[in-house]
Every structure is written in C-alpha cells, then in structure tokens.
PDB file of C-alpha atoms and ligand atoms in Angstrom:
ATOM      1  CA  UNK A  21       0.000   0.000   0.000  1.00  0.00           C
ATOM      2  CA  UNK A  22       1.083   3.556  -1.096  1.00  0.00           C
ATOM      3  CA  UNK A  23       0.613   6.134   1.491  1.00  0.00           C
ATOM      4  CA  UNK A  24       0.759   9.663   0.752  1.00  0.00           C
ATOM      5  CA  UNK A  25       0.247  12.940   3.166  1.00  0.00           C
ATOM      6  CA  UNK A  26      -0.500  16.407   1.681  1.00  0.00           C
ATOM      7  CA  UNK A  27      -1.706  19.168   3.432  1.00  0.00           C
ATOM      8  CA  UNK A  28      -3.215  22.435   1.338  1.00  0.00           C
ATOM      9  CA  UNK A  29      -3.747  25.804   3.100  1.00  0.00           C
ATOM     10  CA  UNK A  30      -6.602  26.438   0.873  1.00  0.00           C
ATOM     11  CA  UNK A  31      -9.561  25.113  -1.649  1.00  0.00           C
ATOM     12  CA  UNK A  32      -7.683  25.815  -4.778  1.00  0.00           C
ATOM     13  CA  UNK A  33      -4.850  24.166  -3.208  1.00  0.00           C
ATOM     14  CA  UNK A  34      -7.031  20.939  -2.867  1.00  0.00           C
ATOM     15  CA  UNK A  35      -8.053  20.813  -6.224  1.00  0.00           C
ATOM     16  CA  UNK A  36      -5.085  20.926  -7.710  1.00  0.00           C
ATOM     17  CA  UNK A  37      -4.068  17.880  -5.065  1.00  0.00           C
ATOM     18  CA  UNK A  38      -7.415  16.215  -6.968  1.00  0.00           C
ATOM     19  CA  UNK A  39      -6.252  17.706 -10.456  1.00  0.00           C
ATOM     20  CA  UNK A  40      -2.504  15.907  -9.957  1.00  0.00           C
ATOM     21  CA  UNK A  41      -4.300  12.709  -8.647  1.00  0.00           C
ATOM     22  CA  UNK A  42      -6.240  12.325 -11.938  1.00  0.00           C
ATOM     23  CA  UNK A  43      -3.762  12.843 -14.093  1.00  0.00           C
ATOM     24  CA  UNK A  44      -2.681   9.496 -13.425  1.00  0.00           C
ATOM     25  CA  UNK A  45      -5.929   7.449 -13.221  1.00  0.00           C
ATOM     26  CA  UNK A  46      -7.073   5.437 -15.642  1.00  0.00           C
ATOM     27  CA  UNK A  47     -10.807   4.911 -16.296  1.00  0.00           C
ATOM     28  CA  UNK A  48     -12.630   2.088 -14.606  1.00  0.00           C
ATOM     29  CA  UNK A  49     -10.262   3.437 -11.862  1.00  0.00           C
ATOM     30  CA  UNK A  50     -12.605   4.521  -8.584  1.00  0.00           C
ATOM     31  CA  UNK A  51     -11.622   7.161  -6.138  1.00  0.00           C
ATOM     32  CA  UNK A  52     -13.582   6.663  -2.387  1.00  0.00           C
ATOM     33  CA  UNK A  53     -13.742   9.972  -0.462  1.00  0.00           C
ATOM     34  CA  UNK A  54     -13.665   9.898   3.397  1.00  0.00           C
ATOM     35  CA  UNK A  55     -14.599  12.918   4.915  1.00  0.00           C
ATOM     36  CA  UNK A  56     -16.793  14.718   7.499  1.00  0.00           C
ATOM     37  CA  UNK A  57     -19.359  17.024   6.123  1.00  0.00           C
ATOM     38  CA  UNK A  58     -17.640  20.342   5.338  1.00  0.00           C
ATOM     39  CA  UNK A  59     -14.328  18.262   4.792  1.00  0.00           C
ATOM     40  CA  UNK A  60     -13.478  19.154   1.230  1.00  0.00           C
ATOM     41  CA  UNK A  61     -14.282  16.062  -0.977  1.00  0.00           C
ATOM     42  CA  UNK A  62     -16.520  18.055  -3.619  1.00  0.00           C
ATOM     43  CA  UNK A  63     -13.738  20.458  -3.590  1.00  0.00           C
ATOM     44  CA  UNK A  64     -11.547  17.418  -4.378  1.00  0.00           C
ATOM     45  CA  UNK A  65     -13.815  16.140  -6.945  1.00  0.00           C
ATOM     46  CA  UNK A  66     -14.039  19.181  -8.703  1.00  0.00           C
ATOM     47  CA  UNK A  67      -9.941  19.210  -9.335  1.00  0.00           C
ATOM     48  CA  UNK A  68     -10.203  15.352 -10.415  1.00  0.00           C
ATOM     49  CA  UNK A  69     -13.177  16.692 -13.218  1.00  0.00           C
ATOM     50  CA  UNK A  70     -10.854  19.434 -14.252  1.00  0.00           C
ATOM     51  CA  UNK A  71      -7.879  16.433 -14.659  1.00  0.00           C
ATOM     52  CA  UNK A  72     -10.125  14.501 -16.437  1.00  0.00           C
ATOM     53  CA  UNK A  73     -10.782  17.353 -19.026  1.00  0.00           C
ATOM     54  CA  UNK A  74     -14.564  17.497 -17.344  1.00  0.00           C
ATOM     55  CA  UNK A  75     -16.375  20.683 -16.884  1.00  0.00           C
ATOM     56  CA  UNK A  76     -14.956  21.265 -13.013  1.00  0.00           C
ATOM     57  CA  UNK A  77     -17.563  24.477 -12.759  1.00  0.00           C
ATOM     58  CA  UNK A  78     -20.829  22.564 -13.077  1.00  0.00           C
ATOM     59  CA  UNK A  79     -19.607  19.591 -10.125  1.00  0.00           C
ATOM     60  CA  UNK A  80     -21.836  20.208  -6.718  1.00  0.00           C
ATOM     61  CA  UNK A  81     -22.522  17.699  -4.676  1.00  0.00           C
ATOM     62  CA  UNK A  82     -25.151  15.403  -5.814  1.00  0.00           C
ATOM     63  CA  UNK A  83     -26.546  15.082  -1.967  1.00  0.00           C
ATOM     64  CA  UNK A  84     -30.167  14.369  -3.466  1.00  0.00           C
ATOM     65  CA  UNK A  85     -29.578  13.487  -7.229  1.00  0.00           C
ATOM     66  CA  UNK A  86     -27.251  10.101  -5.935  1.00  0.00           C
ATOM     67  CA  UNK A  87     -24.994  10.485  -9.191  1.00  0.00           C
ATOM     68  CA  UNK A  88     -24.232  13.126 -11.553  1.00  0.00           C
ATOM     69  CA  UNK A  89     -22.008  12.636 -14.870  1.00  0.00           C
ATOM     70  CA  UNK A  90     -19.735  14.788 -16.716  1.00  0.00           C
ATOM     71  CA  UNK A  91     -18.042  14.027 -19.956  1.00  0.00           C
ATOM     72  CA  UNK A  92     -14.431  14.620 -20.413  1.00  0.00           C
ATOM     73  CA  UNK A  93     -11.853  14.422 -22.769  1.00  0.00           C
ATOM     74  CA  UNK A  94      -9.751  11.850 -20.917  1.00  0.00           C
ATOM     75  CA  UNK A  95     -12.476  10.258 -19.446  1.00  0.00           C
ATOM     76  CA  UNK A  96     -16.238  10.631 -18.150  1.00  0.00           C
ATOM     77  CA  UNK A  97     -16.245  11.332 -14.278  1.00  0.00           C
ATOM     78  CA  UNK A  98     -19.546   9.749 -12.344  1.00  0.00           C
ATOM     79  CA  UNK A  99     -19.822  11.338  -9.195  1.00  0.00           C
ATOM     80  CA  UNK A 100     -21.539  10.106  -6.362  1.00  0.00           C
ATOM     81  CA  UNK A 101     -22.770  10.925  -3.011  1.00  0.00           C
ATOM     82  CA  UNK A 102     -24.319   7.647  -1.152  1.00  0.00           C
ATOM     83  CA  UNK A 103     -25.115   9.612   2.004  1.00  0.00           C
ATOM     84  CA  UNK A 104     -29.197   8.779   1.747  1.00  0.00           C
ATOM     85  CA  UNK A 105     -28.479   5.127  -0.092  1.00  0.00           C
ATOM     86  CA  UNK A 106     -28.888   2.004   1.912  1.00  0.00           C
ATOM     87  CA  UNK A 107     -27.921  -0.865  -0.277  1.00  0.00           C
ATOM     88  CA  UNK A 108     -25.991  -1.513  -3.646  1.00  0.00           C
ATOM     89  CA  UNK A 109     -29.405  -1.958  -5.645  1.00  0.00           C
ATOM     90  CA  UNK A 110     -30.565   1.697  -4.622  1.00  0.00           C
ATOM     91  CA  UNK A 111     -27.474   2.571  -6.028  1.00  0.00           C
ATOM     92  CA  UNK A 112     -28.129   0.455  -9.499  1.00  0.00           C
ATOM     93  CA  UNK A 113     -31.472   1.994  -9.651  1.00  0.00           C
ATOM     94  CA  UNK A 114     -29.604   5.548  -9.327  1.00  0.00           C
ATOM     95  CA  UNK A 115     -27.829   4.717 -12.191  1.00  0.00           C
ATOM     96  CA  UNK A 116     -24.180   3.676 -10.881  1.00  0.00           C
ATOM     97  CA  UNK A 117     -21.965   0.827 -12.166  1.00  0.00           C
ATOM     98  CA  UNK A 118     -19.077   1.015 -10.747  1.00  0.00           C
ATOM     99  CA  UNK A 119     -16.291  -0.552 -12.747  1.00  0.00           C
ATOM    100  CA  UNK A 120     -17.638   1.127 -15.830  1.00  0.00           C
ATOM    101  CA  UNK A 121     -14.298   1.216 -18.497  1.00  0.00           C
ATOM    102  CA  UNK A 122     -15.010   4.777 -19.648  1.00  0.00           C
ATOM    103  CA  UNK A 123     -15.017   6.598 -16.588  1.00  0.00           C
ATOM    104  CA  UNK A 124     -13.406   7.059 -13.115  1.00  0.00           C
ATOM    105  CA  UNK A 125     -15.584   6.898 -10.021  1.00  0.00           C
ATOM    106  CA  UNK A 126     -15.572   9.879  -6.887  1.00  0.00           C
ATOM    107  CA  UNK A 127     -17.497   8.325  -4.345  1.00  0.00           C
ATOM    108  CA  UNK A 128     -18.501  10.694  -1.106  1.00  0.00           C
ATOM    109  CA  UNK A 129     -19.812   8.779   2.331  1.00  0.00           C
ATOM    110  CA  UNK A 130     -18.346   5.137   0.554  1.00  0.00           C
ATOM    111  CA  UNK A 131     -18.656   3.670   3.752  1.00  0.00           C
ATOM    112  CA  UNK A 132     -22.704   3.628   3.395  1.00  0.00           C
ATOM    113  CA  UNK A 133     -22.381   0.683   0.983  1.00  0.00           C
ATOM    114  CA  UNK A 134     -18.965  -0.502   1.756  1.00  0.00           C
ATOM    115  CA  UNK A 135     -19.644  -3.599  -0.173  1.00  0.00           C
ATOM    116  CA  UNK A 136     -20.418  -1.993  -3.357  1.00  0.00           C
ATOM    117  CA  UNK A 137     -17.299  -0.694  -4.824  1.00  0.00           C
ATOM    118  CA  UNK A 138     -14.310  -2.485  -6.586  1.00  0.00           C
ATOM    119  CA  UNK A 139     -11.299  -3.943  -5.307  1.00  0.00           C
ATOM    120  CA  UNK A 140      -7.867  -1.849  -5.001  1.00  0.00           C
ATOM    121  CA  UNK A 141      -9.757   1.331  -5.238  1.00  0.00           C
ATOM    122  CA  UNK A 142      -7.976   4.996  -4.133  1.00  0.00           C
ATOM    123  CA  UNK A 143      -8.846   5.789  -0.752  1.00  0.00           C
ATOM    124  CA  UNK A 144      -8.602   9.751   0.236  1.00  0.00           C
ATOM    125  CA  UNK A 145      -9.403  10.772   3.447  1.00  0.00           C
ATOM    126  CA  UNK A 146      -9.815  14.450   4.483  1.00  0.00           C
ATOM    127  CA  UNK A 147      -9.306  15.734   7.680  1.00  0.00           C
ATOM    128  CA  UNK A 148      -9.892  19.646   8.739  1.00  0.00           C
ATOM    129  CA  UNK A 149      -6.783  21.072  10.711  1.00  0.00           C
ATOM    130  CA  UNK A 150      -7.834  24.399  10.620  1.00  0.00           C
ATOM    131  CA  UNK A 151     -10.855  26.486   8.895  1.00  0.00           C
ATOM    132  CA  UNK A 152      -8.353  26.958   5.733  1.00  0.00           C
ATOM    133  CA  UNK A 153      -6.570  23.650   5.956  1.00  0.00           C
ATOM    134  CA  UNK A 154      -6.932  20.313   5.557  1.00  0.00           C
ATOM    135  CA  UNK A 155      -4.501  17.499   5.548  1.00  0.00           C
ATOM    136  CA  UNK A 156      -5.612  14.908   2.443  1.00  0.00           C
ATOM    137  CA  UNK A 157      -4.555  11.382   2.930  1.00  0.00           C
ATOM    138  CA  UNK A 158      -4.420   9.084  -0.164  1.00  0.00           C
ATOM    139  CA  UNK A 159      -3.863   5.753  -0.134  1.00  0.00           C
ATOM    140  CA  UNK A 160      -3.228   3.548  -2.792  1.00  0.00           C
ATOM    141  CA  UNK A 161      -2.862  -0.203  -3.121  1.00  0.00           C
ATOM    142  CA  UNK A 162       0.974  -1.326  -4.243  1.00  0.00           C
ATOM    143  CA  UNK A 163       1.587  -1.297  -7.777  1.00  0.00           C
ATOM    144  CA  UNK A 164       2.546   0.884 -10.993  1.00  0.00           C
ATOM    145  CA  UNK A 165      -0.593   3.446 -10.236  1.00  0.00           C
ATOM    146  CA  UNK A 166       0.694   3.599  -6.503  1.00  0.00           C
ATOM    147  CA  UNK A 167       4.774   4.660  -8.160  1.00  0.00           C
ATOM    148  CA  UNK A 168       2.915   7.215 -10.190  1.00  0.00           C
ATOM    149  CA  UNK A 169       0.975   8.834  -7.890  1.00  0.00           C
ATOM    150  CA  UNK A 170       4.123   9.091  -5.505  1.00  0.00           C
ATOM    151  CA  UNK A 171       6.167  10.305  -8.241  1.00  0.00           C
ATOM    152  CA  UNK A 172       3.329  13.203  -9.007  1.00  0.00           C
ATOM    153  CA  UNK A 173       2.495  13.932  -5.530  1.00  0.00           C
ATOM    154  CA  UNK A 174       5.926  14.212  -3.513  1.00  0.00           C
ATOM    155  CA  UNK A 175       7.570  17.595  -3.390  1.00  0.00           C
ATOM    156  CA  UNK A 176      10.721  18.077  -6.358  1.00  0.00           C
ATOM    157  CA  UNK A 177      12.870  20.880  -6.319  1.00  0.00           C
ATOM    158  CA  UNK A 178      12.084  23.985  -7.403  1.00  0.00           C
ATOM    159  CA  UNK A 179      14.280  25.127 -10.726  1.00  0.00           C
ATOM    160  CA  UNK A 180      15.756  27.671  -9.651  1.00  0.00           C
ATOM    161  CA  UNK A 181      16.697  27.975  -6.263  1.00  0.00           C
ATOM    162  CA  UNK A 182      15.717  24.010  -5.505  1.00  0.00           C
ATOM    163  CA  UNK A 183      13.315  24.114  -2.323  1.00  0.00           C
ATOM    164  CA  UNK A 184      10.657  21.447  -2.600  1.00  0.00           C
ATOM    165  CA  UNK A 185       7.648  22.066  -3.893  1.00  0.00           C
ATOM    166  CA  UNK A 186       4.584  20.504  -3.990  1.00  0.00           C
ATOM    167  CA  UNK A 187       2.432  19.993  -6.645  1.00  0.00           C
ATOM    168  CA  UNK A 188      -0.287  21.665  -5.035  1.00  0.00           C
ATOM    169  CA  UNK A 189       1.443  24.878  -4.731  1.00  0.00           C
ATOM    170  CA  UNK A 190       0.071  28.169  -6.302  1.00  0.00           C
ATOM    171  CA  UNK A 191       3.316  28.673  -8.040  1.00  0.00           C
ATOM    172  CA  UNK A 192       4.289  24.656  -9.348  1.00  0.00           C
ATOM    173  CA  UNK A 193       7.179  23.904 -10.713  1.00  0.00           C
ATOM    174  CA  UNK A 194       8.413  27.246  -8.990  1.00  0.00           C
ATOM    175  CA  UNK A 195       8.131  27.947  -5.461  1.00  0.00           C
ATOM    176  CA  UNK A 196       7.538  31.600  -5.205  1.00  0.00           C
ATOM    177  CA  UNK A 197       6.661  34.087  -8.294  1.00  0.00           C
ATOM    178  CA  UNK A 198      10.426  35.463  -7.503  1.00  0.00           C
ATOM    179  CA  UNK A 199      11.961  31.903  -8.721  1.00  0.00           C
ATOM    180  CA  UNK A 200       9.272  32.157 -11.784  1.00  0.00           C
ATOM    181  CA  UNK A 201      10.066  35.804 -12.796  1.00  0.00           C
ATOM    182  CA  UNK A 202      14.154  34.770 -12.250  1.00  0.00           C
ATOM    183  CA  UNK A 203      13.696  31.851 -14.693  1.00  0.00           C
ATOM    184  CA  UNK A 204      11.567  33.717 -17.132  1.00  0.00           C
ATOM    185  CA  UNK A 205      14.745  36.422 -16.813  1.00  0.00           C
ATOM    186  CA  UNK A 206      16.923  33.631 -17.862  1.00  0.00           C
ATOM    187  CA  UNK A 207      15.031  32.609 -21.124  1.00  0.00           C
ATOM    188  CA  UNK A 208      15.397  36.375 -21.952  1.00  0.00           C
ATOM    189  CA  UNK A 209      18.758  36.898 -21.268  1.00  0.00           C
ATOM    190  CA  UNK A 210      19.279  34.120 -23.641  1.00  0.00           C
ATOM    191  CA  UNK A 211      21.127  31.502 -20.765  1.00  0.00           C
ATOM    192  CA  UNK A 212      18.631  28.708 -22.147  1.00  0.00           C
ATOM    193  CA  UNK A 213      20.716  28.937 -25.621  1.00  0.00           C
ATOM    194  CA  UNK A 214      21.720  25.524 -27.354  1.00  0.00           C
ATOM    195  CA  UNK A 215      24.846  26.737 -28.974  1.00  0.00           C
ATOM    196  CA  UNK A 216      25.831  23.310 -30.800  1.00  0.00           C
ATOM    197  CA  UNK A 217      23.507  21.727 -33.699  1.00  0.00           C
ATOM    198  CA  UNK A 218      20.126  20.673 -31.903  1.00  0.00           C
ATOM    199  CA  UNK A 219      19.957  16.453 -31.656  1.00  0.00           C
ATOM    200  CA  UNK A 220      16.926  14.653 -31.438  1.00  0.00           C
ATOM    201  CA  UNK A 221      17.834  13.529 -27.824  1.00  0.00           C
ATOM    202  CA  UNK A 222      17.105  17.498 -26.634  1.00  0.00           C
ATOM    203  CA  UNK A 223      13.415  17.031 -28.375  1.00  0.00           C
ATOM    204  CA  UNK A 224      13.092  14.099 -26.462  1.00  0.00           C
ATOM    205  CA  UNK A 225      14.060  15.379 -22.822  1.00  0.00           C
ATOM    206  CA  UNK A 226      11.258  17.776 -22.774  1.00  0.00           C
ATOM    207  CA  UNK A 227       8.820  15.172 -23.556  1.00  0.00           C
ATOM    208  CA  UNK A 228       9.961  12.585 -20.789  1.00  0.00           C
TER     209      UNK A 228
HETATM  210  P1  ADP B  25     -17.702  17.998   1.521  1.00  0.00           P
HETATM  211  O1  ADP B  25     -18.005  17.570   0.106  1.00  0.00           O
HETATM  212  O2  ADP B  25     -16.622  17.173   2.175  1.00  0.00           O
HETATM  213  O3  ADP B  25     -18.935  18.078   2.379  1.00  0.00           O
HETATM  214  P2  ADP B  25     -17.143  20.583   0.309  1.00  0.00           P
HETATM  215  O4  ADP B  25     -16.038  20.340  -0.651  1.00  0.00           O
HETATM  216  O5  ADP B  25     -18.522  20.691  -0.242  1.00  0.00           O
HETATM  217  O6  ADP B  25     -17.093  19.471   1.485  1.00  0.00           O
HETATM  218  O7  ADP B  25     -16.861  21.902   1.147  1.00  0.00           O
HETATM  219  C1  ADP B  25     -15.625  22.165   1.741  1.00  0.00           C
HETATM  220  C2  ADP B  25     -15.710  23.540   2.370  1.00  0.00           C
HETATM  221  O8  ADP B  25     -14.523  23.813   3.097  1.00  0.00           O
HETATM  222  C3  ADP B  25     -15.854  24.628   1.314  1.00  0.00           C
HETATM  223  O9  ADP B  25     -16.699  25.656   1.804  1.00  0.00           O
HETATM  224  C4  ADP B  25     -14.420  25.145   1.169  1.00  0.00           C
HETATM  225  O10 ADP B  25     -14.377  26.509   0.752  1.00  0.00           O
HETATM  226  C5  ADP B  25     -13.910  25.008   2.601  1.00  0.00           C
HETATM  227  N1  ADP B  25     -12.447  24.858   2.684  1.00  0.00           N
HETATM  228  C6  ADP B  25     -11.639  25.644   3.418  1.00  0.00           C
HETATM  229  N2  ADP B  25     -10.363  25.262   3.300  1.00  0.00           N
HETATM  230  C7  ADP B  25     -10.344  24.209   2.458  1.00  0.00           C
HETATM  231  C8  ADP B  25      -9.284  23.394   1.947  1.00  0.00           C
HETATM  232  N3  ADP B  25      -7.981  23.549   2.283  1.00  0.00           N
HETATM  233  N4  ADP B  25      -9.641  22.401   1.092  1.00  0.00           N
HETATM  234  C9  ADP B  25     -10.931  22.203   0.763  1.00  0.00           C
HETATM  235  N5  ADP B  25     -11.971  22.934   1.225  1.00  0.00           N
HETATM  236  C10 ADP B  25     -11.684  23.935   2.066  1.00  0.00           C
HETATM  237 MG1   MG B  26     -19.812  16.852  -0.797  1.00  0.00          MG
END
C-alpha cells in the first residue's frame, strides 16, 4: 500500500491535489472519499473533473440526485454521493456501475455501501486542521498506479533555487513568483541557448 500525506492551506490548493491525482488514473479506476461534512471532498472532486478534461464548474454535490455525470476528454467522471443510499441496488437503480471502463468513479460517504465498490480502489481521506486547511490522505494499493501517484504527488525541487515544492502549490514547478520571474529572466537573457547543432535527444528530454 502507497501512502501519501499532503496538506493544502486552501480550496484551490485541494483541487489541484485532486487535479494531480487524476492525471494518473485510468478509467474504470474509482476514487472513495472519506470525509466529514464540510471536509473538502466536492472540492476534491471538482480538481479530479478538471484532470479529467470534465467541466470542473458545473460539479456540486449530488446530496439528493445520488450520481451526476460529466463528460471529459480523458475520461467521463460519475460522481456520487451515497449519504441517503442504503444498499448496492438503490445505487443500481440511481444509475451507478461502478467498474464502468469509460469513466473514473468519486465516491462521497463510501462507507454507506462498503460492499459496493471495486477492489484496489484509491482511498482519500480528508481531515480539517484548521478552517483553511486540511490534511488529504491518499492511499493507494501497491503497484505501478501507486509509483505514479508518488512520483506526481511528492515535493521536487524547485528550478531555480531548488526548495521542494509541492504539486499543489500556487506557483508549481516554482516555489515563489520570484523563482518564476528569475527563470523567465533567464530565457530572456538568452542563458537557455543551445549553442551546438540541436539532436533529437534534446526534443526528447522535454517530452519525458
Ligand atoms: P464535503 O463535500 O466534504 O462536504 P465541500 O467540498 O462541499 O465538502 O466543502 C468544503 C468547504 O470547506 C468549502 O466551503 C471550502 O471553501 C472550505 N475549505 C476551506 N479550506 C479548504 C481546503 N484547504 N480544502 C478544501 N476545502 C476547504
Ligand atoms: Mg460533498
């Protein structure tokens, strides 16, 4: 099992956490939220829809509708809130098939129907530490998707003056607009130069 600790000082912050996470799902892939009320999972969801190329704007939480759907480019997101559902077939007659190959899975209050969701799913678990902050726990079982997600989510250096930085930060790669606006000075002042005939193994380092 992957374990990974984040905490973000803000909303925004979170979604980008969900918005990182995504980015390395794959769909049939199904994401259970744990969370008080008030905890941040919607806020969560909506940076997973805006991974997924979904419309983030139009995700609320779907407290009375069970499920709500949104296309996206990489894949379709089905949302879900089982707060009012009682057994797997109220959730079937909602509409939900979890497993579905075209689309990840957000699932708020999971623990209502514990026994209707797939094996090896992600666990997150959101915990309030203060009325800004929340500390986001995700868990994910061993494997290629839990390398990946450690990869995306730990802190890497910042380019230019290499403190870590976390993905969720306002200013990612960088970690203050100073380091941006200092490496933005460099492409101008022309230190980013490649002075020898350009190879096809400098195409290919961008890319990696
Ligand atoms: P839930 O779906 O868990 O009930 P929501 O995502 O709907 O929670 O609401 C979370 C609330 O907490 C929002 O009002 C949001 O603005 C607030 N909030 C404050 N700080 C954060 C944070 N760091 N991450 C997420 N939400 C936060
Ligand atoms: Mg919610």
């Amino acid at each position: 099992m992957g374990a990974f600790t984040i905490e973000t000082p803000s909303p925004e912050a979170t979604e980008r956490v969900g918005r990182a996470l995504a980015m390395e799902l794959q769909p049939g892939d199904c994401v259970l939220l744990h969370g008080d009320l008030g905890a941040g999972k919607t806020c969560f969801v909506r940076g997973l829809a805006a991974g997924l190329g979904c419309d983030a704007a139009a995700v609320h939480s779907p407290t009375f509708t069970v499920m709500s759907r949104y296309p996206g480019s990489l894949a379709n997101l089905v949302h879900v809130d089982a707060y009012r559902v009682n057994s797997t077939d109220e959730l079937r007659d909602a509409g939900v098939e979890p497993g579905a190959v075209d689309t990840v899975f957000a699932i708020e209050w999971p623990e209502k129907v514990p026994e209707a969701w797939p094996e090896r799913p992600v666990d997150v678990r959101i915990t309030p530490v203060d009325a800004s902050a929340r500390s986001i726990e995700i868990r994910v079982a061993q494997g290629t998707l839990a390398e990946r997600v450690g990869a995306t989510l730990c802190a890497k250096p910042c380019p230019s003056c290499e403190a870590a930085v976390g993905p969720f930060d306002a200013n990612w790669p960088f970690c203050s607009p100073r380091c941006r606006a200092a490496d933005l000075g460099r492409w101008f002042s022309g230190q980013y130069q490649i002075t020898r005939p350009i190879e096809i193994r400098d195409l290919e380092e961008g890319t990696e």
